[in-house]
Amino acid sequence: MTSLDLFADPIALSAALVDIESPSHHEEAIADAVEGALRGLEHAEVARFGNTVVARTNFGLGSRVVLAGHIDTVPLADNTPHKLLDGTLHGCGSVDMKSGMACYLAAFARLAEPGKSDHDLTVIAYEGEEVAQEYNGLHHLERDHPEWLEGDIALLGEPSGGIIEAGCQGSIRVFVDAAGTRAHSARSWLGHNAAHDLAGVLTRIAAYEPRAVEIDGCEYREGLNVVGLEGFVATNTIPDHARLIVNFRYAPDRSVEEAKAHLEEALSLEDELTLTYDDISPAALPGLGDPVAAGLVKAVGGNFRAKFGWTDVARFSSLGVPAVNFGPGDPGFAHKKDEQCPTDQITQVFEQLLSYLSVNESE
């Protein structure tokens, strides 16, 4: 089993994690290494569920901060082992999100001692984030062991450029279907063109004016868009079926039910059209107004913005735990063959975590 030194420089720890190849469904080796290292901490309670490893302190400090990150990566692309070139760590998972995980593990190890932190801490290293929800270790914890997600605030180590990306948008994907009658296009009057029945709703979506809403100083911008069009039989045939695939990205001040109601109102479907919900992901409030979050905002110099995509912070938000994304690296390099993370951002995030979580000597 590979041995990890959680007290190493977080850049070295990031590199060590990259070198333990862990594409989704193959996380056992990295989970073994993380579990072994965490079990070496005297004051940490450690548990493992599948290839998800969790640990926490229980000093009774009155507040708890959760540090969570996934340990799986997308499939390898001849980009392991790591390379360290000109102040940049290269390798599969270097940005998404082994560098963030290294920062969280290193901070937890240093602060899992009496008198080191103002907060009790939980660290979660989970499997299966890059694949379907049924394999997601955080989903499994939410379903089977929700007590491990309890806290006053949760940080998710997704790459965010070293600043706070708070909360996340919700997402709803629907199918709008029309049924017609097939006919030869030379005798179109003998059929009914299903694609034409979608013209009204397509026009309404194109004319939709999305709103922007500010929550805790973060501006979230909504969007209603057609992301797919289907309806083809042959180039000389009137289609008897047509479908729009529509995605609604909504701000976290809407509940799922409110977002569904708004979407249906915006679409205003004609009676002959049918609506099918394909995927629904709840939004997550930023929670930056929470007192426990104030210290994090201060530690990062007040640098924060809204998160526009969906991330696992929504799982914490659904349990009433404010959550933010905070990790090193540019998410634009995620899943790429040349995946990379600046080492200065790894150091920055680690030091800001220590500043936020360590005992405040001035109090």
Short mmCIF file of N, CA, C and O in Angstrom, two decimals, residues 140-150 319:
data_model
loop_
_atom_site.label_atom_id
_atom_site.label_comp_id
_atom_site.label_asym_id
_atom_site.label_seq_id
_atom_site.Cartn_x
_atom_site.Cartn_y
_atom_site.Cartn_z
N HIS A 140 -23.99 8.57 -1.20
CA HIS A 140 -24.17 7.44 -0.30
C HIS A 140 -24.18 7.89 1.16
O HIS A 140 -24.98 7.40 1.97
N LEU A 141 -23.29 8.82 1.51
CA LEU A 141 -23.27 9.34 2.88
C LEU A 141 -24.57 10.08 3.19
O LEU A 141 -25.15 9.92 4.27
N GLU A 142 -25.02 10.90 2.25
CA GLU A 142 -26.26 11.65 2.45
C GLU A 142 -27.43 10.70 2.70
O GLU A 142 -28.29 10.97 3.54
N ARG A 143 -27.43 9.57 2.00
CA ARG A 143 -28.53 8.61 2.11
C ARG A 143 -28.40 7.71 3.34
O ARG A 143 -29.40 7.47 4.04
N ASP A 144 -27.19 7.22 3.62
CA ASP A 144 -27.01 6.18 4.63
C ASP A 144 -26.36 6.64 5.93
O ASP A 144 -26.59 6.03 6.98
N HIS A 145 -25.54 7.69 5.86
CA HIS A 145 -24.81 8.14 7.05
C HIS A 145 -24.79 9.67 7.09
O HIS A 145 -23.72 10.29 7.12
N PRO A 146 -25.96 10.31 7.11
CA PRO A 146 -26.01 11.79 7.02
C PRO A 146 -25.33 12.48 8.18
O PRO A 146 -24.97 13.66 8.07
N GLU A 147 -25.13 11.78 9.30
CA GLU A 147 -24.45 12.41 10.44
C GLU A 147 -23.03 12.84 10.10
O GLU A 147 -22.48 13.76 10.72
N TRP A 148 -22.42 12.21 9.09
CA TRP A 148 -21.07 12.60 8.69
C TRP A 148 -21.07 13.88 7.85
O TRP A 148 -19.99 14.45 7.62
N LEU A 149 -22.22 14.35 7.42
CA LEU A 149 -22.30 15.59 6.66
C LEU A 149 -22.71 16.77 7.54
O LEU A 149 -22.78 17.91 7.05
N GLU A 150 -22.97 16.52 8.80
CA GLU A 150 -23.41 17.59 9.68
C GLU A 150 -22.29 18.59 9.93
O GLU A 150 -21.13 18.22 10.09
N LEU A 319 -29.33 19.66 3.36
CA LEU A 319 -29.35 19.26 4.77
C LEU A 319 -29.27 20.47 5.70
O LEU A 319 -29.14 20.32 6.91
#
